[in-house]
mmCIF file of C-alpha atoms in Angstrom:
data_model
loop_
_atom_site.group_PDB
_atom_site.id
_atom_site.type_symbol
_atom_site.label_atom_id
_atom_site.label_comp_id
_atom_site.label_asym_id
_atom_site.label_seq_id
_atom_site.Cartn_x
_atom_site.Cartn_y
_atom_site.Cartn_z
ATOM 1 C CA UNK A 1 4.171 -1.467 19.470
ATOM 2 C CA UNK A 2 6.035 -3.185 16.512
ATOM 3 C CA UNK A 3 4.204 -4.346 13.999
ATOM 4 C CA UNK A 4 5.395 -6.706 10.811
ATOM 5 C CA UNK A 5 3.563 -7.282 7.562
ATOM 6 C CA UNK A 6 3.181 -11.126 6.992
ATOM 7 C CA UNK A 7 0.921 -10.942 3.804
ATOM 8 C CA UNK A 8 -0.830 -8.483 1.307
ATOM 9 C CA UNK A 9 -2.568 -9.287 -2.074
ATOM 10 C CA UNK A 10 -0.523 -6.731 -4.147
ATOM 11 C CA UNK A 11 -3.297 -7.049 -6.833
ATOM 12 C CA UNK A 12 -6.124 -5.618 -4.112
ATOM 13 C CA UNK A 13 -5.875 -1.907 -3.561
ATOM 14 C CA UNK A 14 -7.944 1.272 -3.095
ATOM 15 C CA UNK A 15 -7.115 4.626 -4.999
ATOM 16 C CA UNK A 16 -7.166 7.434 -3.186
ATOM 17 C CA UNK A 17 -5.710 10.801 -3.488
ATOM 18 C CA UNK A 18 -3.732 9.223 -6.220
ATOM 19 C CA UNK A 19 -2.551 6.926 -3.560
ATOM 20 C CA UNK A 20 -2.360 3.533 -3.714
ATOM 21 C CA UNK A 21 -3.561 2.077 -0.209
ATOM 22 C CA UNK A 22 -2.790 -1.913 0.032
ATOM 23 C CA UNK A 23 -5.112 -3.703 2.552
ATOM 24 C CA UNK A 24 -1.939 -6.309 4.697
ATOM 25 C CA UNK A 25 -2.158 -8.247 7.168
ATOM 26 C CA UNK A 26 -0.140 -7.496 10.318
ATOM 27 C CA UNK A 27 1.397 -9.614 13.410
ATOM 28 C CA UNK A 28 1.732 -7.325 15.716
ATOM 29 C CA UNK A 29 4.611 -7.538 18.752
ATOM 30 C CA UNK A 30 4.630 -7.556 22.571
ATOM 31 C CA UNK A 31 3.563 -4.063 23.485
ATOM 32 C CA UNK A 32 6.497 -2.271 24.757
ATOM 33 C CA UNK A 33 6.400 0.922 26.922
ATOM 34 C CA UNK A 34 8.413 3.202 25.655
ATOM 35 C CA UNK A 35 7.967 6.415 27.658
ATOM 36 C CA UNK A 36 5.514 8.074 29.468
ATOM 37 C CA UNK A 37 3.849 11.458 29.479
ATOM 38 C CA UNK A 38 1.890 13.017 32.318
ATOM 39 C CA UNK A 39 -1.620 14.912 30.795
ATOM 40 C CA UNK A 40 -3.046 17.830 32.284
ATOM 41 C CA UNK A 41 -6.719 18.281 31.953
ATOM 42 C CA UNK A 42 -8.405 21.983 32.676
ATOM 43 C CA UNK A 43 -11.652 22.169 33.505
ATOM 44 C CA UNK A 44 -13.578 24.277 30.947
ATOM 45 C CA UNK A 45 -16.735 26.312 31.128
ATOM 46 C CA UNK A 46 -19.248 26.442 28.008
ATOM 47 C CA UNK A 47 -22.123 28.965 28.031
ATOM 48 C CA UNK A 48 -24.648 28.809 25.348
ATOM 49 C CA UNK A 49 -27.325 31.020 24.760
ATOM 50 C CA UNK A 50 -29.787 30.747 22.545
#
């Protein structure tokens, strides 16, 4: 997905890390797929003793 910035105050921000991190608003586009990935899942065995 695309997304564009329409607006942002650039007065409002948070400090972080020495970062500035702007709070925007976003339009966000038609969701495109782009490729696709298959996902194997093991199973998995826990024990826990106690």
């Amino acid at each position: 997905m695309t997304g564009t910035i329409i607006d942002y105050d650039p007065e409002v921000y948070e400090m972080r890390d020495g970062k500035k991190y702007y709070y925007v608003i976003v339009d966000w586009g038609e969701r495109e797929i782009t490729s696709r990935e298959e996902v194997r899942v093991d199973r998995q065995e826990v024990t826990v003793g106690y």
